[in-house]
């Protein structure tokens, strides 16, 4: 579920420039230059984790906070002075407003609350809370709050006033995030102290050994898949990762050669440590500051999608790289410093020209590594899905994918943009949805026109035989990822018409579980094979 946050008087977000962010499944990017506030906003969810853990129905701290009784929460490692969490351009309390999504059951009684406001007293780790329904705000000693049904319901003077199930789920998600901080080249492998949520000491290596060689088959297979993913991304013929004899580091065998983890480059070390921690901890969301650190542009999207496969909900990342954000982010925010301790934050909705987009992705750096082709795809959700299919063909490190932004560029006026990109590289291809409801239905005029422009520009364009990318996801893979109550789509069926339906931002997770055999004989598979 999508949960909206309004954050006031936290670090560089005073109440005059409050931060607004929607935490939801998929990939969310925070884009900005140095000191723009993007890293602070990412770290917010780490620093207030212990407060969020108290918001579950049944927790006595939440009950007392609603009655106006000040409650304390633990300070996370890395916060040296509680005062640093507050705005330095005013002296007001910090306020966190959590807006819950609309309850799909409009007849629910009692209903889901509309929002929860947390008031954190200035320069302290104490708070009280206010719960808002559609018509009332519940707070203060005059209320006689109690829990019912194992904390699922909130009562006031014995009358049910709020269903807390959704709030409890949100609390669980917020308190099980994995935060990956910046400066990962400074991670001291084998150190006694963890690097925020990244375990690097003996306890981690012992846990790796348990997962790799213990009696739990799911854990054994998780470590195998992790090693296999790293091997594929870096193009190794062989890769084995195991704890050293003294459990103070990892022993890595690459193509028959033995290395200790500190001997490897910072990029590969980051891959192993971060992905391993994610695989073992099974977080709701992964928060990662500057995932592009120490990685060539050709590996950055791979790193993020592989990382995302270990998050139950999604990934929120901060970055300088606008091209990376546009490529993979379903939701993008731009942050800009407007003064000392003051940041402006807003949704990023600028759509670049394709040639500009290639420049942002450092296409010349890709070419130097042998990337010779560009494939235009419908949107960012399709980019991640096609990337999984290309990996099956061993072509994910030979082709650069660019999202068209759907109808923003799939139209009859995109000729100049297509010609511009052709001047950068001759090897341009395109894949777009047909959006047909049946095999006999004609293409919509804008799609027909775009396909014609591609033909004129000598760009080979595949208009999918089936309705859209999700119509190629097999029933087996859908059930494997989503469960038996879900099913694969018919060739021309709309995703929104099935019940239950998954989100388009989950397509890539399902594609990741498919086999080459399941895609190879389709029109899409044949097109990718011949690239």
PDB file of C-alpha atoms in Angstrom, residues 75-270:
ATOM      1  CA  UNK A  75      18.021   6.641  19.330  1.00  0.00           C
ATOM      2  CA  UNK A  76      19.584   4.729  16.447  1.00  0.00           C
ATOM      3  CA  UNK A  77      23.363   4.263  16.194  1.00  0.00           C
ATOM      4  CA  UNK A  78      24.933   7.099  14.225  1.00  0.00           C
ATOM      5  CA  UNK A  79      22.888   9.847  15.892  1.00  0.00           C
ATOM      6  CA  UNK A  80      25.377  11.508  18.242  1.00  0.00           C
ATOM      7  CA  UNK A  81      23.250  14.457  19.348  1.00  0.00           C
ATOM      8  CA  UNK A  82      19.441  14.302  19.289  1.00  0.00           C
ATOM      9  CA  UNK A  83      19.351  18.027  18.476  1.00  0.00           C
ATOM     10  CA  UNK A  84      20.806  17.328  15.014  1.00  0.00           C
ATOM     11  CA  UNK A  85      17.500  15.729  13.974  1.00  0.00           C
ATOM     12  CA  UNK A  86      15.661  19.046  14.257  1.00  0.00           C
ATOM     13  CA  UNK A  87      15.565  22.058  11.953  1.00  0.00           C
ATOM     14  CA  UNK A  88      18.265  24.609  12.740  1.00  0.00           C
ATOM     15  CA  UNK A  89      16.337  27.594  11.399  1.00  0.00           C
ATOM     16  CA  UNK A  90      13.504  27.478  13.970  1.00  0.00           C
ATOM     17  CA  UNK A  91      12.904  26.191  17.481  1.00  0.00           C
ATOM     18  CA  UNK A  92       9.688  24.299  16.839  1.00  0.00           C
ATOM     19  CA  UNK A  93       8.884  20.633  17.504  1.00  0.00           C
ATOM     20  CA  UNK A  94       9.310  18.003  14.819  1.00  0.00           C
ATOM     21  CA  UNK A  95       6.088  16.725  13.284  1.00  0.00           C
ATOM     22  CA  UNK A  96       5.526  13.530  11.299  1.00  0.00           C
ATOM     23  CA  UNK A  97       2.170  13.050   9.585  1.00  0.00           C
ATOM     24  CA  UNK A  98       1.434   9.564   8.259  1.00  0.00           C
ATOM     25  CA  UNK A  99      -1.482   9.547   5.799  1.00  0.00           C
ATOM     26  CA  UNK A 100      -3.020   6.104   5.439  1.00  0.00           C
ATOM     27  CA  UNK A 101      -4.430   4.981   2.082  1.00  0.00           C
ATOM     28  CA  UNK A 102      -8.178   4.881   1.601  1.00  0.00           C
ATOM     29  CA  UNK A 103      -9.810   1.739   2.955  1.00  0.00           C
ATOM     30  CA  UNK A 104     -11.092  -0.335  -0.001  1.00  0.00           C
ATOM     31  CA  UNK A 105     -13.938  -1.484   2.238  1.00  0.00           C
ATOM     32  CA  UNK A 106     -16.011   1.697   2.496  1.00  0.00           C
ATOM     33  CA  UNK A 107     -18.492  -0.026   4.779  1.00  0.00           C
ATOM     34  CA  UNK A 108     -15.875  -1.024   7.359  1.00  0.00           C
ATOM     35  CA  UNK A 109     -16.971  -0.291  10.906  1.00  0.00           C
ATOM     36  CA  UNK A 110     -14.953   1.073  12.569  1.00  0.00           C
ATOM     37  CA  UNK A 111     -13.090   2.575   9.614  1.00  0.00           C
ATOM     38  CA  UNK A 112      -9.378   2.857   9.036  1.00  0.00           C
ATOM     39  CA  UNK A 113      -7.983   6.160  10.414  1.00  0.00           C
ATOM     40  CA  UNK A 114      -7.198   8.906   7.908  1.00  0.00           C
ATOM     41  CA  UNK A 115      -3.850   9.857   9.373  1.00  0.00           C
ATOM     42  CA  UNK A 116      -1.621   9.703  12.436  1.00  0.00           C
ATOM     43  CA  UNK A 117       0.342  12.744  13.587  1.00  0.00           C
ATOM     44  CA  UNK A 118       3.454  12.252  15.714  1.00  0.00           C
ATOM     45  CA  UNK A 119       4.668  15.293  17.674  1.00  0.00           C
ATOM     46  CA  UNK A 120       8.345  14.941  18.663  1.00  0.00           C
ATOM     47  CA  UNK A 121       9.343  17.430  21.363  1.00  0.00           C
ATOM     48  CA  UNK A 122      12.210  19.746  20.449  1.00  0.00           C
ATOM     49  CA  UNK A 123      15.690  18.337  21.147  1.00  0.00           C
ATOM     50  CA  UNK A 124      14.302  15.181  22.788  1.00  0.00           C
ATOM     51  CA  UNK A 125      13.468  11.608  21.841  1.00  0.00           C
ATOM     52  CA  UNK A 126       9.955  11.860  23.249  1.00  0.00           C
ATOM     53  CA  UNK A 127       6.638  12.171  21.450  1.00  0.00           C
ATOM     54  CA  UNK A 128       2.860  12.122  21.723  1.00  0.00           C
ATOM     55  CA  UNK A 129       0.341  11.262  19.012  1.00  0.00           C
ATOM     56  CA  UNK A 130      -2.972  12.317  17.475  1.00  0.00           C
ATOM     57  CA  UNK A 131      -5.146   9.911  15.478  1.00  0.00           C
ATOM     58  CA  UNK A 132      -7.486  11.457  12.898  1.00  0.00           C
ATOM     59  CA  UNK A 133     -10.673   9.924  11.537  1.00  0.00           C
ATOM     60  CA  UNK A 134     -12.827  11.526   8.860  1.00  0.00           C
ATOM     61  CA  UNK A 135     -14.597  13.647  11.451  1.00  0.00           C
ATOM     62  CA  UNK A 136     -12.599  13.618  14.699  1.00  0.00           C
ATOM     63  CA  UNK A 137      -9.107  13.920  16.117  1.00  0.00           C
ATOM     64  CA  UNK A 138      -8.391  11.533  18.989  1.00  0.00           C
ATOM     65  CA  UNK A 139      -5.874  12.831  21.515  1.00  0.00           C
ATOM     66  CA  UNK A 140      -5.595  13.796  25.151  1.00  0.00           C
ATOM     67  CA  UNK A 141      -6.368  12.611  28.686  1.00  0.00           C
ATOM     68  CA  UNK A 142     -10.139  13.041  28.289  1.00  0.00           C
ATOM     69  CA  UNK A 143     -10.155   9.945  26.075  1.00  0.00           C
ATOM     70  CA  UNK A 144     -10.383   6.478  27.581  1.00  0.00           C
ATOM     71  CA  UNK A 145      -8.549   4.451  24.971  1.00  0.00           C
ATOM     72  CA  UNK A 146      -8.225   0.671  24.991  1.00  0.00           C
ATOM     73  CA  UNK A 147      -7.412  -2.097  22.529  1.00  0.00           C
ATOM     74  CA  UNK A 148      -9.728  -4.851  21.386  1.00  0.00           C
ATOM     75  CA  UNK A 149      -9.323  -7.963  19.194  1.00  0.00           C
ATOM     76  CA  UNK A 150      -5.608  -8.329  19.913  1.00  0.00           C
ATOM     77  CA  UNK A 151      -4.884  -4.708  19.069  1.00  0.00           C
ATOM     78  CA  UNK A 152      -6.760  -4.660  15.781  1.00  0.00           C
ATOM     79  CA  UNK A 153      -9.352  -2.193  17.049  1.00  0.00           C
ATOM     80  CA  UNK A 154      -9.028   1.012  19.064  1.00  0.00           C
ATOM     81  CA  UNK A 155     -11.822   1.673  21.540  1.00  0.00           C
ATOM     82  CA  UNK A 156     -12.691   4.995  23.185  1.00  0.00           C
ATOM     83  CA  UNK A 157     -15.029   4.734  26.170  1.00  0.00           C
ATOM     84  CA  UNK A 158     -15.723   1.133  25.019  1.00  0.00           C
ATOM     85  CA  UNK A 159     -16.865   2.286  21.538  1.00  0.00           C
ATOM     86  CA  UNK A 160     -14.803   1.161  18.489  1.00  0.00           C
ATOM     87  CA  UNK A 161     -13.321   4.248  16.796  1.00  0.00           C
ATOM     88  CA  UNK A 162     -10.572   2.932  14.502  1.00  0.00           C
ATOM     89  CA  UNK A 163      -9.390  -0.221  12.768  1.00  0.00           C
ATOM     90  CA  UNK A 164      -5.608  -0.392  13.326  1.00  0.00           C
ATOM     91  CA  UNK A 165      -4.750  -3.338  11.065  1.00  0.00           C
ATOM     92  CA  UNK A 166      -3.377  -1.140   8.254  1.00  0.00           C
ATOM     93  CA  UNK A 167      -1.427   1.026  10.725  1.00  0.00           C
ATOM     94  CA  UNK A 168       0.133  -2.100  12.218  1.00  0.00           C
ATOM     95  CA  UNK A 169       1.206  -3.277   8.752  1.00  0.00           C
ATOM     96  CA  UNK A 170       2.740   0.132   8.063  1.00  0.00           C
ATOM     97  CA  UNK A 171       4.568  -0.003  11.391  1.00  0.00           C
ATOM     98  CA  UNK A 172       5.982  -3.426  10.555  1.00  0.00           C
ATOM     99  CA  UNK A 173       7.190  -2.208   7.155  1.00  0.00           C
ATOM    100  CA  UNK A 174       8.774   0.950   8.562  1.00  0.00           C
ATOM    101  CA  UNK A 175      10.584  -0.931  11.308  1.00  0.00           C
ATOM    102  CA  UNK A 176      11.968  -3.634   8.980  1.00  0.00           C
ATOM    103  CA  UNK A 177      13.669  -1.401   6.394  1.00  0.00           C
ATOM    104  CA  UNK A 178      17.336  -1.925   5.537  1.00  0.00           C
ATOM    105  CA  UNK A 179      19.384   1.290   5.408  1.00  0.00           C
ATOM    106  CA  UNK A 180      22.578   1.276   3.352  1.00  0.00           C
ATOM    107  CA  UNK A 181      24.544   4.435   4.057  1.00  0.00           C
ATOM    108  CA  UNK A 182      27.040   6.364   1.895  1.00  0.00           C
ATOM    109  CA  UNK A 183      30.842   6.049   1.847  1.00  0.00           C
ATOM    110  CA  UNK A 184      30.678   2.275   1.466  1.00  0.00           C
ATOM    111  CA  UNK A 185      34.326   2.181   0.409  1.00  0.00           C
ATOM    112  CA  UNK A 186      35.026   2.936   4.096  1.00  0.00           C
ATOM    113  CA  UNK A 187      33.334  -0.274   5.279  1.00  0.00           C
ATOM    114  CA  UNK A 188      35.836  -2.108   7.466  1.00  0.00           C
ATOM    115  CA  UNK A 189      35.284  -5.798   6.791  1.00  0.00           C
ATOM    116  CA  UNK A 190      35.521  -7.762  10.013  1.00  0.00           C
ATOM    117  CA  UNK A 191      34.959  -4.713  12.231  1.00  0.00           C
ATOM    118  CA  UNK A 192      33.113  -5.111  15.509  1.00  0.00           C
ATOM    119  CA  UNK A 193      30.672  -2.298  14.706  1.00  0.00           C
ATOM    120  CA  UNK A 194      28.101  -2.559  11.922  1.00  0.00           C
ATOM    121  CA  UNK A 195      27.884   0.093   9.227  1.00  0.00           C
ATOM    122  CA  UNK A 196      24.336   1.264   9.951  1.00  0.00           C
ATOM    123  CA  UNK A 197      22.299  -1.843   8.953  1.00  0.00           C
ATOM    124  CA  UNK A 198      25.127  -3.569   7.099  1.00  0.00           C
ATOM    125  CA  UNK A 199      26.670  -6.267   9.252  1.00  0.00           C
ATOM    126  CA  UNK A 200      30.384  -6.657   8.576  1.00  0.00           C
ATOM    127  CA  UNK A 201      31.644  -8.523  11.637  1.00  0.00           C
ATOM    128  CA  UNK A 202      32.031 -12.101  12.772  1.00  0.00           C
ATOM    129  CA  UNK A 203      28.336 -12.530  13.540  1.00  0.00           C
ATOM    130  CA  UNK A 204      27.505 -11.810   9.889  1.00  0.00           C
ATOM    131  CA  UNK A 205      30.033 -14.291   8.522  1.00  0.00           C
ATOM    132  CA  UNK A 206      28.807 -16.951  10.929  1.00  0.00           C
ATOM    133  CA  UNK A 207      25.269 -16.278   9.745  1.00  0.00           C
ATOM    134  CA  UNK A 208      26.381 -16.584   6.118  1.00  0.00           C
ATOM    135  CA  UNK A 209      27.896 -19.976   6.965  1.00  0.00           C
ATOM    136  CA  UNK A 210      24.634 -21.067   8.588  1.00  0.00           C
ATOM    137  CA  UNK A 211      22.656 -20.010   5.513  1.00  0.00           C
ATOM    138  CA  UNK A 212      25.098 -21.679   3.143  1.00  0.00           C
ATOM    139  CA  UNK A 213      25.680 -24.988   4.894  1.00  0.00           C
ATOM    140  CA  UNK A 214      22.853 -25.311   7.451  1.00  0.00           C
ATOM    141  CA  UNK A 215      19.863 -27.624   7.298  1.00  0.00           C
ATOM    142  CA  UNK A 216      17.383 -25.048   5.928  1.00  0.00           C
ATOM    143  CA  UNK A 217      17.104 -25.674   2.184  1.00  0.00           C
ATOM    144  CA  UNK A 218      15.486 -22.314   1.438  1.00  0.00           C
ATOM    145  CA  UNK A 219      18.414 -20.537   3.054  1.00  0.00           C
ATOM    146  CA  UNK A 220      20.901 -22.747   1.153  1.00  0.00           C
ATOM    147  CA  UNK A 221      19.190 -21.928  -2.124  1.00  0.00           C
ATOM    148  CA  UNK A 222      19.033 -18.192  -1.298  1.00  0.00           C
ATOM    149  CA  UNK A 223      22.824 -18.064  -0.960  1.00  0.00           C
ATOM    150  CA  UNK A 224      23.217 -20.048  -4.179  1.00  0.00           C
ATOM    151  CA  UNK A 225      20.927 -17.643  -6.073  1.00  0.00           C
ATOM    152  CA  UNK A 226      22.795 -14.679  -4.647  1.00  0.00           C
ATOM    153  CA  UNK A 227      26.153 -16.025  -5.846  1.00  0.00           C
ATOM    154  CA  UNK A 228      24.630 -16.896  -9.212  1.00  0.00           C
ATOM    155  CA  UNK A 229      23.258 -13.357  -9.620  1.00  0.00           C
ATOM    156  CA  UNK A 230      26.629 -11.753  -8.844  1.00  0.00           C
ATOM    157  CA  UNK A 231      28.340 -14.159 -11.238  1.00  0.00           C
ATOM    158  CA  UNK A 232      25.947 -13.216 -14.045  1.00  0.00           C
ATOM    159  CA  UNK A 233      26.202  -9.465 -13.433  1.00  0.00           C
ATOM    160  CA  UNK A 234      30.005  -9.410 -13.446  1.00  0.00           C
ATOM    161  CA  UNK A 235      30.321 -11.994 -16.211  1.00  0.00           C
ATOM    162  CA  UNK A 236      32.344 -14.500 -14.179  1.00  0.00           C
ATOM    163  CA  UNK A 237      32.550 -18.087 -15.401  1.00  0.00           C
ATOM    164  CA  UNK A 238      32.792 -19.375 -11.847  1.00  0.00           C
ATOM    165  CA  UNK A 239      32.068 -17.789  -8.469  1.00  0.00           C
ATOM    166  CA  UNK A 240      32.062 -19.304  -4.996  1.00  0.00           C
ATOM    167  CA  UNK A 241      31.660 -17.296  -1.785  1.00  0.00           C
ATOM    168  CA  UNK A 242      32.207 -18.825   1.621  1.00  0.00           C
ATOM    169  CA  UNK A 243      33.341 -17.703   5.101  1.00  0.00           C
ATOM    170  CA  UNK A 244      37.030 -17.850   5.906  1.00  0.00           C
ATOM    171  CA  UNK A 245      38.189 -20.460   8.429  1.00  0.00           C
ATOM    172  CA  UNK A 246      38.275 -17.872  11.250  1.00  0.00           C
ATOM    173  CA  UNK A 247      34.908 -16.294  10.301  1.00  0.00           C
ATOM    174  CA  UNK A 248      36.378 -12.785  10.014  1.00  0.00           C
ATOM    175  CA  UNK A 249      35.901 -12.314   6.263  1.00  0.00           C
ATOM    176  CA  UNK A 250      34.662 -14.062   3.133  1.00  0.00           C
ATOM    177  CA  UNK A 251      36.746 -16.270   0.888  1.00  0.00           C
ATOM    178  CA  UNK A 252      35.846 -15.583  -2.751  1.00  0.00           C
ATOM    179  CA  UNK A 253      36.809 -17.883  -5.634  1.00  0.00           C
ATOM    180  CA  UNK A 254      36.573 -16.165  -9.027  1.00  0.00           C
ATOM    181  CA  UNK A 255      37.272 -18.262 -12.105  1.00  0.00           C
ATOM    182  CA  UNK A 256      39.396 -20.630 -10.043  1.00  0.00           C
ATOM    183  CA  UNK A 257      41.394 -17.907  -8.225  1.00  0.00           C
ATOM    184  CA  UNK A 258      41.146 -17.353  -4.461  1.00  0.00           C
ATOM    185  CA  UNK A 259      40.639 -13.900  -2.886  1.00  0.00           C
ATOM    186  CA  UNK A 260      39.803 -12.562   0.555  1.00  0.00           C
ATOM    187  CA  UNK A 261      37.030  -9.948   0.484  1.00  0.00           C
ATOM    188  CA  UNK A 262      39.381  -7.006   1.288  1.00  0.00           C
ATOM    189  CA  UNK A 263      41.473  -7.901  -1.779  1.00  0.00           C
ATOM    190  CA  UNK A 264      38.603  -7.262  -4.166  1.00  0.00           C
ATOM    191  CA  UNK A 265      37.653  -3.943  -5.719  1.00  0.00           C
ATOM    192  CA  UNK A 266      35.244  -1.729  -3.803  1.00  0.00           C
ATOM    193  CA  UNK A 267      32.498  -2.238  -6.392  1.00  0.00           C
ATOM    194  CA  UNK A 268      32.462  -6.032  -6.083  1.00  0.00           C
ATOM    195  CA  UNK A 269      32.882  -5.863  -2.300  1.00  0.00           C
ATOM    196  CA  UNK A 270      29.859  -3.550  -2.115  1.00  0.00           C
TER     197      UNK A 270
END
